[in-house]
XYZ file of C-alpha atoms in Angstrom:
766
model
C -2.354 43.249 176.948
C 0.718 41.842 178.697
C -0.064 40.262 182.055
C 1.938 41.152 185.158
C 3.148 37.569 185.511
C 4.755 37.803 182.079
C 6.451 41.080 182.968
C 7.835 39.563 186.170
C 9.007 36.454 184.321
C 11.010 38.671 181.982
C 12.839 40.331 184.868
C 11.538 43.852 184.238
C 10.666 46.128 187.130
C 7.440 48.135 187.162
C 9.397 51.315 186.375
C 11.266 49.644 183.506
C 8.008 48.392 182.025
C 6.485 51.850 182.321
C 9.479 53.278 180.495
C 9.178 50.609 177.793
C 5.547 51.540 177.169
C 6.513 55.214 177.058
C 9.140 54.524 174.392
C 6.736 52.519 172.236
C 3.712 54.719 172.904
C 1.696 51.541 173.404
C 1.691 48.137 175.074
C 4.389 45.821 173.666
C 3.873 42.617 171.765
C 5.274 39.468 173.379
C 8.228 39.575 170.991
C 8.921 43.196 171.911
C 8.712 42.351 175.605
C 11.286 39.612 175.124
C 13.572 41.920 173.153
C 13.448 44.620 175.828
C 13.962 42.076 178.602
C 17.241 40.780 177.196
C 18.612 44.129 176.038
C 17.792 45.726 179.373
C 19.120 42.789 181.385
C 22.167 43.394 183.530
C 24.163 41.075 181.291
C 23.584 43.168 178.151
C 22.951 46.697 179.418
C 25.382 46.980 182.365
C 22.714 49.101 184.005
C 24.307 48.826 187.461
C 27.926 49.246 186.359
C 28.091 51.600 183.349
C 28.449 54.822 185.310
C 31.370 53.376 187.277
C 33.215 51.835 184.326
C 33.609 55.319 182.852
C 36.368 55.917 185.404
C 38.720 53.477 183.680
C 41.536 54.974 181.595
C 40.864 53.899 178.005
C 43.218 56.045 175.902
C 46.864 55.569 175.088
C 49.356 56.000 172.272
C 48.895 52.383 171.159
C 45.117 52.131 171.518
C 43.407 51.527 168.177
C 40.050 50.450 169.591
C 38.809 51.011 173.119
C 35.615 49.887 174.873
C 32.399 49.771 172.863
C 33.275 47.276 170.153
C 33.452 43.497 170.176
C 37.046 43.636 171.482
C 39.843 46.108 172.128
C 42.911 46.564 169.921
C 46.399 47.987 170.388
C 49.161 48.781 167.904
C 52.059 46.287 168.003
C 54.061 47.645 165.071
C 54.547 46.599 161.447
C 50.981 47.666 160.692
C 49.578 44.993 163.015
C 47.152 45.119 165.920
C 46.752 42.839 168.925
C 43.027 42.305 169.494
C 41.981 40.900 172.863
C 39.198 40.612 175.408
C 38.079 38.552 178.413
C 34.508 37.323 178.998
C 32.689 35.284 181.634
C 30.475 32.231 181.272
C 29.876 31.625 184.957
C 26.190 30.766 185.262
C 26.068 28.379 182.282
C 29.188 26.582 183.526
C 27.579 25.869 186.890
C 24.441 24.464 185.301
C 26.193 22.477 182.550
C 29.996 22.583 183.080
C 31.160 21.156 179.759
C 28.918 23.144 177.424
C 29.022 26.232 179.614
C 32.808 26.394 179.422
C 32.986 25.282 175.782
C 30.567 27.938 174.588
C 32.397 30.517 176.688
C 35.494 29.709 174.637
C 33.519 29.834 171.391
C 31.962 33.181 172.266
C 35.227 34.947 173.083
C 36.861 33.557 169.938
C 34.051 35.065 167.850
C 34.532 38.433 169.567
C 38.124 38.386 168.319
C 37.672 37.287 164.716
C 34.650 39.570 164.399
C 37.228 42.376 164.609
C 39.093 40.925 161.627
C 41.780 39.271 163.771
C 42.960 35.685 163.594
C 42.787 34.256 167.139
C 46.152 32.826 168.217
C 45.908 32.303 171.982
C 43.472 31.491 174.784
C 43.871 31.814 178.555
C 41.428 30.855 181.292
C 40.813 32.220 184.770
C 38.860 29.736 186.880
C 37.433 29.651 190.412
C 35.923 26.634 192.144
C 34.881 25.641 195.633
C 37.308 23.984 198.043
C 38.570 20.516 197.090
C 38.217 19.360 200.714
C 35.739 20.238 203.427
C 36.649 21.361 206.951
C 37.244 17.754 207.993
C 39.583 17.018 205.094
C 37.013 14.987 203.172
C 36.946 15.322 199.352
C 34.178 17.392 197.753
C 32.940 15.423 194.731
C 30.824 18.315 193.422
C 33.892 20.523 193.041
C 35.775 17.734 191.273
C 32.808 17.250 188.918
C 32.743 20.944 188.043
C 36.513 21.094 187.501
C 36.411 18.002 185.283
C 33.574 19.383 183.179
C 34.893 22.921 182.814
C 38.445 21.869 181.922
C 37.134 19.302 179.448
C 34.867 21.930 177.870
C 37.707 24.424 177.431
C 39.969 21.729 176.023
C 37.293 20.231 173.797
C 36.492 23.524 172.081
C 39.965 25.082 171.931
C 41.702 21.891 170.793
C 39.096 21.181 168.141
C 39.136 24.629 166.593
C 42.930 24.730 166.664
C 43.602 27.692 168.951
C 46.100 27.005 171.746
C 45.252 27.513 175.402
C 48.625 28.773 176.571
C 48.084 29.798 180.180
C 45.730 30.930 182.901
C 45.076 30.611 186.611
C 42.815 28.678 188.947
C 41.840 29.083 192.592
C 39.830 27.015 195.063
C 37.868 28.745 197.813
C 34.697 27.747 199.710
C 32.905 30.893 198.490
C 32.825 29.622 194.899
C 31.236 26.266 195.740
C 27.768 27.374 194.653
C 28.918 29.635 191.853
C 32.135 28.782 189.993
C 33.760 31.394 187.784
C 34.803 30.624 184.208
C 36.508 33.621 182.604
C 38.126 33.139 179.193
C 40.616 35.467 177.489
C 41.411 35.405 173.779
C 43.986 37.289 171.734
C 44.319 37.614 167.976
C 46.368 39.553 165.452
C 44.953 41.701 162.658
C 46.088 44.231 160.111
C 45.580 47.533 161.900
C 44.100 49.233 158.841
C 41.544 46.441 158.333
C 39.945 46.246 161.781
C 36.268 45.398 161.335
C 33.458 47.069 163.276
C 30.026 46.008 164.429
C 28.125 48.731 162.561
C 25.116 48.783 160.262
C 25.253 51.748 157.893
C 24.075 52.635 154.412
C 20.309 52.460 153.925
C 19.478 49.701 151.486
C 22.549 47.592 152.281
C 21.538 43.947 152.746
C 21.713 42.175 156.114
C 22.967 38.588 156.096
C 22.673 35.776 158.605
C 25.664 33.407 158.389
C 26.708 30.268 160.222
C 24.796 27.599 162.108
C 21.038 27.154 162.134
C 19.014 28.646 164.978
C 17.566 26.378 167.651
C 15.904 26.783 171.006
C 19.100 26.456 173.043
C 20.182 29.564 174.913
C 16.812 31.329 174.953
C 16.890 33.722 177.922
C 20.600 33.026 178.451
C 21.248 36.737 179.060
C 18.359 36.909 181.512
C 19.641 33.826 183.354
C 23.066 35.477 183.636
C 21.388 38.468 185.316
C 19.845 36.552 188.199
C 20.963 34.688 191.298
C 21.002 30.899 191.567
C 18.701 28.888 193.796
C 17.584 25.276 194.174
C 15.765 25.383 190.833
C 18.735 26.633 188.811
C 19.359 23.203 187.312
C 16.062 23.646 185.466
C 17.783 26.311 183.337
C 19.744 23.768 181.275
C 17.805 24.720 178.105
C 19.191 28.257 178.529
C 22.750 26.892 178.183
C 23.979 26.956 174.599
C 25.471 23.974 172.790
C 28.719 24.567 170.931
C 30.175 23.112 167.728
C 33.876 24.017 167.347
C 34.112 22.501 163.873
C 31.324 24.777 162.651
C 33.092 27.713 164.295
C 36.329 26.872 162.477
C 34.497 27.124 159.151
C 32.815 30.351 160.240
C 36.139 31.847 161.322
C 37.825 31.118 158.004
C 34.862 32.313 155.946
C 34.536 35.582 157.865
C 38.251 36.336 157.661
C 38.173 35.657 153.923
C 35.245 38.032 153.412
C 37.051 40.665 155.471
C 39.958 40.556 153.023
C 37.589 42.192 150.524
C 35.827 45.530 150.865
C 32.399 43.957 150.463
C 31.719 44.066 154.208
C 30.228 47.090 155.975
C 29.902 45.619 159.471
C 29.842 42.338 161.342
C 28.826 41.172 164.801
C 28.628 37.915 166.687
C 25.196 36.716 167.772
C 26.280 36.245 171.383
C 24.258 37.242 174.417
C 20.675 38.000 173.294
C 21.444 36.481 169.898
C 19.872 38.078 166.837
C 18.295 40.773 169.010
C 21.591 42.131 170.280
C 23.430 42.010 166.967
C 20.688 43.780 165.022
C 19.908 46.624 167.400
C 23.494 47.275 168.507
C 24.864 47.383 164.962
C 22.114 49.755 163.896
C 22.512 51.944 166.974
C 26.247 52.324 166.281
C 25.480 53.299 162.695
C 22.626 55.644 163.566
C 20.359 53.627 161.279
C 17.442 51.227 161.378
C 17.337 47.571 160.476
C 14.487 45.496 159.046
C 14.638 41.686 159.268
C 12.212 38.858 158.539
C 12.736 35.969 160.959
C 10.998 33.500 158.648
C 14.147 33.628 156.499
C 16.434 32.660 159.398
C 17.762 29.093 158.971
C 16.218 26.973 161.729
C 17.044 23.521 163.020
C 13.760 23.073 164.900
C 10.212 23.272 163.615
C 7.556 25.686 164.773
C 9.892 28.322 166.198
C 8.153 31.621 166.955
C 9.568 35.100 166.226
C 10.103 35.459 169.985
C 12.235 32.300 170.090
C 14.228 33.168 166.972
C 15.053 36.671 168.186
C 16.105 35.492 171.664
C 17.868 32.239 170.818
C 21.559 32.176 171.710
C 22.472 29.250 169.476
C 26.198 29.317 168.828
C 28.390 29.879 165.782
C 26.228 32.561 164.138
C 27.117 36.023 162.829
C 25.252 38.988 161.375
C 26.760 40.799 158.404
C 25.928 44.034 156.652
C 27.116 43.795 153.042
C 27.631 46.503 150.452
C 24.735 46.556 148.023
C 25.769 44.927 144.770
C 28.399 42.687 146.407
C 25.952 40.031 147.637
C 26.995 37.306 145.199
C 30.656 37.727 146.138
C 29.921 37.229 149.833
C 27.575 34.320 149.198
C 30.268 32.542 147.159
C 32.730 32.712 150.038
C 30.312 31.192 152.533
C 29.179 28.592 150.013
C 32.837 27.617 149.568
C 33.016 26.928 153.320
C 29.673 25.057 153.223
C 27.929 27.617 155.416
C 24.538 29.310 155.333
C 24.623 32.911 154.097
C 21.018 34.064 153.980
C 19.760 37.567 153.310
C 17.250 38.237 156.083
C 16.738 41.996 155.763
C 18.263 45.365 155.043
C 19.525 48.543 156.654
C 16.964 51.360 156.796
C 17.160 55.048 157.514
C 14.345 55.302 160.062
C 16.273 54.275 163.209
C 13.898 51.396 164.016
C 14.470 47.724 164.692
C 11.644 46.192 162.671
C 11.048 42.450 162.993
C 8.749 40.692 160.560
C 7.401 37.194 160.322
C 6.545 36.387 156.699
C 6.114 40.083 156.105
C 3.919 40.743 159.144
C 5.466 43.197 161.620
C 5.823 41.606 165.089
C 8.166 44.166 166.655
C 9.034 47.776 165.935
C 11.351 49.503 168.402
C 13.620 52.585 168.239
C 17.175 51.232 168.134
C 18.899 53.870 170.205
C 16.386 53.654 173.023
C 16.747 49.892 173.023
C 20.541 49.640 172.799
C 21.887 52.875 174.266
C 19.158 54.191 176.554
C 18.712 51.190 178.801
C 18.011 52.019 182.457
C 21.054 53.344 184.263
C 21.105 52.901 188.014
C 23.148 54.562 190.708
C 22.832 51.703 193.157
C 23.232 52.548 196.835
C 26.432 51.408 198.513
C 27.123 50.446 202.103
C 30.316 49.510 203.891
C 30.026 45.759 204.630
C 29.297 44.789 208.203
C 31.873 41.980 208.159
C 34.834 44.069 207.074
C 36.085 45.745 210.261
C 36.259 42.442 212.073
C 37.749 40.590 209.085
C 40.540 43.145 208.713
C 41.740 42.622 212.295
C 44.748 40.327 212.530
C 46.640 39.765 215.788
C 49.602 37.561 214.941
C 50.680 37.432 218.589
C 47.608 35.293 219.259
C 48.919 32.646 216.842
C 51.732 30.135 217.162
C 54.733 30.148 214.845
C 54.997 26.757 213.092
C 57.737 24.646 214.703
C 58.983 23.260 211.366
C 59.216 25.860 208.590
C 60.462 23.269 206.088
C 57.227 21.348 206.519
C 55.231 24.588 206.246
C 57.081 25.376 203.031
C 56.168 21.991 201.557
C 52.589 22.291 202.767
C 52.260 25.561 200.862
C 53.801 24.076 197.723
C 51.155 21.341 197.883
C 48.259 23.805 198.359
C 45.894 23.571 195.342
C 46.147 27.311 194.698
C 49.961 27.064 194.425
C 50.626 23.511 193.263
C 51.360 22.647 189.652
C 48.402 23.049 187.294
C 49.831 20.461 184.912
C 46.756 18.251 185.350
C 44.738 21.074 183.790
C 46.973 22.407 181.046
C 48.133 18.998 179.828
C 44.583 18.591 178.510
C 45.039 21.670 176.327
C 46.844 21.682 172.999
C 49.162 24.589 173.692
C 51.462 24.169 170.674
C 48.957 24.190 167.807
C 49.769 26.914 165.220
C 53.420 26.810 166.448
C 53.339 30.345 167.879
C 53.904 29.366 171.516
C 57.231 30.598 172.897
C 56.834 30.000 176.657
C 55.165 26.773 177.761
C 52.215 26.846 180.197
C 53.219 26.931 183.839
C 56.512 28.750 183.278
C 55.201 32.288 183.776
C 53.223 34.620 181.558
C 52.006 33.099 178.293
C 54.075 34.204 175.295
C 53.269 33.791 171.586
C 55.268 35.037 168.631
C 53.844 37.429 166.061
C 54.595 35.535 162.879
C 56.288 37.518 160.161
C 58.022 39.741 162.718
C 60.683 39.294 165.363
C 58.260 40.316 168.097
C 56.162 38.400 170.605
C 53.178 39.093 172.847
C 53.018 38.148 176.526
C 49.723 37.718 178.380
C 48.675 37.150 181.968
C 45.331 36.878 183.755
C 45.309 37.503 187.496
C 43.016 38.234 190.410
C 42.759 37.302 194.079
C 39.276 37.061 195.574
C 40.616 36.837 199.149
C 42.426 40.122 198.742
C 39.343 41.789 197.277
C 37.103 40.382 200.028
C 39.370 41.907 202.673
C 39.943 45.197 200.818
C 38.202 45.557 197.424
C 40.088 48.679 196.389
C 43.473 47.209 197.232
C 42.394 43.921 195.671
C 41.765 45.745 192.391
C 45.089 47.565 192.610
C 46.956 44.338 193.358
C 45.303 42.500 190.442
C 46.558 45.159 188.022
C 50.032 45.129 189.556
C 50.425 41.350 189.498
C 49.103 40.828 185.973
C 51.400 43.564 184.667
C 54.321 42.258 186.757
C 53.912 38.763 185.313
C 54.056 40.194 181.802
C 57.143 42.224 182.719
C 58.783 39.069 184.119
C 58.548 37.576 180.620
C 60.489 40.608 179.377
C 57.474 42.367 177.862
C 56.323 45.958 178.233
C 52.633 46.032 179.338
C 50.630 47.922 176.679
C 46.947 47.157 177.294
C 44.475 45.478 179.605
C 41.026 43.953 179.717
C 39.039 43.025 182.809
C 36.342 40.650 183.978
C 34.553 41.898 187.090
C 32.838 39.055 188.964
C 30.596 40.092 191.868
C 27.379 39.193 193.654
C 23.984 40.889 193.559
C 24.405 44.641 192.882
C 21.018 45.332 194.474
C 22.679 44.605 197.819
C 24.437 47.813 198.942
C 27.390 45.960 200.477
C 28.035 44.118 197.201
C 27.733 47.341 195.235
C 30.245 48.945 197.586
C 32.706 46.126 196.853
C 32.216 46.665 193.130
C 32.725 50.436 193.239
C 35.829 50.123 195.394
C 37.359 47.478 193.131
C 36.670 49.569 190.023
C 38.394 52.545 191.631
C 41.352 50.376 192.592
C 41.725 49.048 189.049
C 41.434 52.559 187.627
C 44.139 53.797 190.012
C 46.442 50.924 189.118
C 46.015 51.251 185.365
C 46.599 55.003 185.458
C 49.671 54.626 187.652
C 51.219 52.016 185.344
C 50.056 53.674 182.129
C 48.036 50.656 180.984
C 44.736 51.486 179.217
C 41.640 49.323 179.580
C 40.448 48.473 176.062
C 37.289 46.596 177.053
C 36.046 43.808 179.250
C 33.086 42.212 180.932
C 30.978 42.617 184.073
C 29.425 39.516 185.619
C 27.025 40.248 188.477
C 24.511 38.191 190.467
C 27.145 35.532 191.159
C 25.496 34.072 194.223
C 23.400 31.120 195.246
C 20.680 31.258 197.877
C 21.956 34.639 199.013
C 25.583 33.525 199.413
C 27.744 35.739 197.186
C 31.141 34.832 195.800
C 34.213 36.654 196.990
C 34.465 39.833 194.899
C 36.771 38.755 192.082
C 38.144 41.351 189.682
C 40.290 39.573 187.082
C 42.767 41.514 184.955
C 44.153 40.381 181.624
C 47.277 42.317 180.635
C 49.035 42.148 177.262
C 52.690 43.072 176.804
C 54.984 43.484 173.808
C 58.476 42.018 173.398
C 60.485 43.618 170.641
C 62.724 40.524 170.463
C 61.014 37.143 170.782
C 64.426 35.611 171.467
C 64.675 37.476 174.788
C 61.733 35.793 176.521
C 62.249 34.962 180.185
C 60.609 32.199 182.246
C 60.573 31.487 185.976
C 63.152 28.647 185.893
C 66.794 29.036 186.879
C 68.479 27.893 183.641
C 71.907 26.895 185.005
C 74.018 26.376 188.087
C 76.424 29.050 189.256
C 74.095 32.007 188.711
C 73.554 34.758 191.248
C 70.048 34.939 192.703
C 68.967 38.563 193.045
C 65.851 39.832 194.770
C 64.491 43.034 193.265
C 62.303 44.617 195.928
C 62.306 44.507 199.703
C 64.077 41.507 201.194
C 62.863 42.394 204.685
C 59.073 42.814 204.855
C 57.781 45.733 206.855
C 56.000 44.282 209.926
C 53.407 47.074 209.658
C 50.195 45.643 208.232
C 51.357 42.096 209.094
C 54.179 42.252 206.527
C 52.189 40.644 203.740
C 50.607 37.905 205.883
C 47.154 39.512 205.787
C 44.939 37.533 203.403
C 47.889 35.288 202.525
C 47.946 31.670 201.450
C 50.118 30.980 204.498
C 47.530 32.363 206.907
C 44.742 30.358 205.304
C 46.664 27.123 204.878
C 48.474 27.009 208.218
C 46.083 28.817 210.552
C 42.772 28.428 208.718
C 42.227 32.192 208.677
C 41.210 34.711 206.031
C 41.902 37.932 207.902
C 43.893 41.133 207.913
C 44.599 43.500 205.067
C 46.542 42.576 201.948
C 49.814 44.469 201.719
C 49.366 47.733 199.815
C 51.116 48.261 196.499
C 53.297 51.345 196.020
C 52.835 52.119 192.335
C 55.885 54.370 192.067
C 58.007 51.430 193.173
C 55.997 48.936 191.106
C 56.405 50.997 187.949
C 60.161 51.371 188.526
C 60.507 47.624 189.207
C 58.690 46.583 186.042
C 60.639 48.992 183.852
C 63.894 47.749 185.357
C 63.104 44.103 184.613
C 61.885 44.789 181.067
C 65.021 46.810 180.329
C 67.265 44.145 181.854
C 65.591 41.462 179.751
C 65.936 43.572 176.606
C 69.679 43.922 177.294
C 70.079 40.185 177.928
C 71.230 40.987 181.451
C 69.062 38.494 183.368
C 68.563 34.781 182.758
C 65.169 34.267 184.447
C 62.542 36.248 186.338
C 59.672 35.293 188.638
C 57.436 37.461 190.785
C 56.693 36.808 194.450
C 52.961 36.278 194.863
C 50.941 33.513 196.588
C 53.116 31.859 199.211
C 55.663 34.655 199.261
C 59.405 34.559 198.660
C 59.928 30.925 199.724
C 57.343 29.588 197.289
C 58.649 31.824 194.480
C 62.188 30.498 195.062
C 60.966 26.924 194.920
C 59.050 27.625 191.708
C 62.297 28.936 190.180
C 63.821 25.498 190.820
C 61.133 22.841 190.533
C 60.471 21.395 187.131
C 61.782 18.168 185.639
C 65.558 18.341 185.972
C 65.424 21.581 187.943
C 68.356 23.298 189.591
C 68.527 23.971 193.329
C 69.762 27.031 195.194
C 71.188 28.265 198.485
C 69.758 31.571 199.674
C 70.654 33.747 202.645
C 68.228 36.542 203.539
C 69.142 39.535 205.692
C 67.869 39.505 209.256
C 64.251 40.713 209.432
C 63.082 43.684 211.437
C 62.448 42.550 215.006
C 58.841 42.560 216.159
C 56.944 41.456 219.233
C 54.858 38.731 217.622
C 57.619 36.262 216.745
C 56.647 36.062 213.083
C 59.748 37.791 211.672
C 61.085 34.769 209.778
C 57.599 33.697 208.713
C 57.071 37.129 207.167
C 60.399 36.898 205.350
C 59.555 33.496 203.869
C 55.807 33.546 203.310
C 54.653 37.162 203.407
C 52.999 38.281 200.165
C 54.256 41.843 199.955
C 53.971 43.096 196.344
C 56.609 44.597 194.026
C 59.194 41.827 194.389
C 60.826 39.790 191.632
C 63.477 37.065 191.829
C 65.930 37.092 188.929
C 68.991 35.041 188.087
C 72.039 36.706 186.587
C 75.529 35.617 185.646
C 78.116 36.752 188.221
C 79.776 38.851 185.520
C 76.681 41.042 185.214
C 75.437 41.011 188.800
C 77.040 44.300 189.786
C 75.679 45.988 186.660
C 72.144 44.859 187.524
C 72.467 46.075 191.116
C 73.767 49.421 189.910
C 70.849 49.834 187.526
C 68.460 48.944 190.347
C 70.007 51.613 192.589
C 69.723 54.153 189.792
C 66.052 53.246 189.328
C 65.307 53.482 193.046
C 64.498 49.774 193.287
C 65.741 47.920 196.406
C 67.920 45.011 195.290
C 70.189 42.441 196.889
C 72.123 39.373 195.818
C 70.705 36.709 198.090
C 72.171 33.429 196.849
C 73.588 31.141 194.167
C 71.991 28.449 192.014
C 73.213 24.851 192.000
C 72.875 21.490 193.654
C 69.855 19.345 194.330
C 68.557 21.069 197.452
C 66.740 24.255 198.369
C 68.211 25.896 201.424
C 67.091 29.186 202.939
C 68.990 30.937 205.706
C 68.198 34.138 207.531
C 71.206 36.136 208.706
C 73.326 33.001 208.244
C 71.088 30.584 210.152
C 69.374 27.841 208.131
C 65.611 28.099 208.671
C 64.325 25.756 205.944
C 66.021 23.071 203.892
C 64.672 20.368 201.626
C 65.606 18.102 198.736
C 64.608 19.421 195.339
C 62.855 16.171 194.420
C 60.795 16.355 197.627
C 59.730 19.904 196.863
C 58.841 18.984 193.298
C 56.816 15.958 194.415
C 54.763 18.049 196.848
C 54.176 20.700 194.195
C 53.480 18.268 191.348
C 50.926 16.177 193.258
C 49.195 18.879 195.307
C 46.350 19.318 192.822
C 46.466 15.946 191.094
C 45.831 13.995 194.303
C 42.415 15.657 194.499
C 41.453 15.515 190.835
C 43.078 12.257 189.741
C 44.053 10.208 192.829
C 44.894 7.158 190.724
C 47.706 9.109 189.073
C 49.600 9.437 192.366
C 48.701 6.089 193.930
C 51.726 4.013 194.852
C 54.158 6.937 194.919
C 55.711 7.868 198.237
C 54.225 10.977 199.788
C 56.374 14.050 200.280
C 55.658 13.826 204.008
C 57.554 10.528 204.162
C 60.690 12.268 202.888
C 60.838 14.611 205.885
């Protein structure tokens, strides 16, 4: 008889336990209780989110595999598929930053090669608390988390030989108690040889391959389905320990086996370990599976069936092999010096049967366990804070007296400043596929053996989603796709990572539902299918939830890898053209609501983010992709955090950069005095800065008019200064080297002060 304390400790409600007993027709064993607890956890079952995720568009002419498998896949021509997905490892990274981030990288890599794809690129999307408190004092805890997470990502990716080629990072007070570590991976596979996580064919043997099982990671899925509190540090044993060198061997061995037809199905032992891989593979195949845990290779003595089934030790896979081909598979894994142990077989009775030296310790119907987990329609409630937070009266604020200084201050803001301190720790050139270097725009990698390339971007803005979750979701889709288009690539597929607080709180659930609807609207409008993703809930500590943070990963295809664009102006004497509105509409604060300017200069997170018009966004992206394909433009960069002024600076500042003089049309007059501020720092969407040779400028403007995209030539590249005028009057002017110094040291001065000691501050140059 299971005691109530044990039921509570496993995170099952009274109704869930009653349902469990009904399914079994009896009281569960302890092993069965543990199996149900992890499979019915939020992390594995998506019991609060499944009904809402169904609203995502998942079909498209290029989609080869949508949601439901280890990763999604899209057709990229020449019989090849791009396989990609994004996952979170938030809770483990807070408890143990290095291993939490490292095993997050390892887990997403396995999701990709489990599909039969060779991983070729990693991106990360990170959120941490503020680097300074309200009094300007450093926050050592944030620095510790950043150090550990970045080192963990670098340590695993560099060791296994997969480049980390891009990403994003933000710093906001709301993430102080709950950082976000989302990792994206992309691989390439032969489209006809995509592998599936399915167990079929009664009598086919089931193999355990990879590392030995230990006690690390037990209840990792359960931990990821609960809030943090003061005792969360005690969960360190639930954080897995990674070994990238073991994973490299496992990757090569699995890909070699997949070149044969000896494999029926394969799945990573990720969340919920052996439990998840066995029951999910069998459920997909409509079969049963019978395993004996005493045969599982173990690195610790005295492990119980409960511990073996729930362990989340890393670098392990479950294989279903065609009967009669066992020796062939075993030879491959022996060649790579890996365990390949037959632990059971596929059955036809639909049951997950777990034995220990022949004795049955668990017997559960697979479908009820994997596919019939509780499904909740959580109540939603409009948040009490929102009406007040969305109010923004600019007339109550003062316009900064020195816009040049404001410009520099924004360039030095951690959210905008150079992320070189982070990406220099990553080996981004390994495997020699990288076309665009980190920090220059969307990540781009070539598809070897073809003339094509793939562009990738991960984007999301928690401030926007906190102020308007639906618009925040829409904007995340638009910006991720726009970044890919700025590289010259056509967006062809997306994955998402939805990071939110406790779904049992109606206001949090409302945020989630609104964001999902916004993402669905954006993906449908731009014709970008969602091929899979991840939901991470319960991201809060002591009742303080993170900002709702939907992160979108978008993949785009370039037919000609030689036509890749970056953000940098490549030469002097080029025309600078703004595609999109040069004069922000003062309605809705003209893009100042929820902006980096408003937060940095006035200390406010208020207003509404500017709404995206998807008809215009779609036309803009198609225009830029077509212009890149024709070789018409020389560079492209979208206007996002910090607005037009920051985007212009980012087009210029890099070692040996080229300056520019820009003259914007006079803004629409308003009563609040913020006309010029809106023009420089407003974050209105659907705007891209391109450079074009004077000989082709008129052609570009004509194509923009034909496409219905507002466009204007606003300046010329050259010189060693950045000068911005409005209607002929200079409003901001600075030396290029001053701008670059502010931008280059904005993050480093917090994370590695010694690296900037002794150098003159950018303030001294004013």
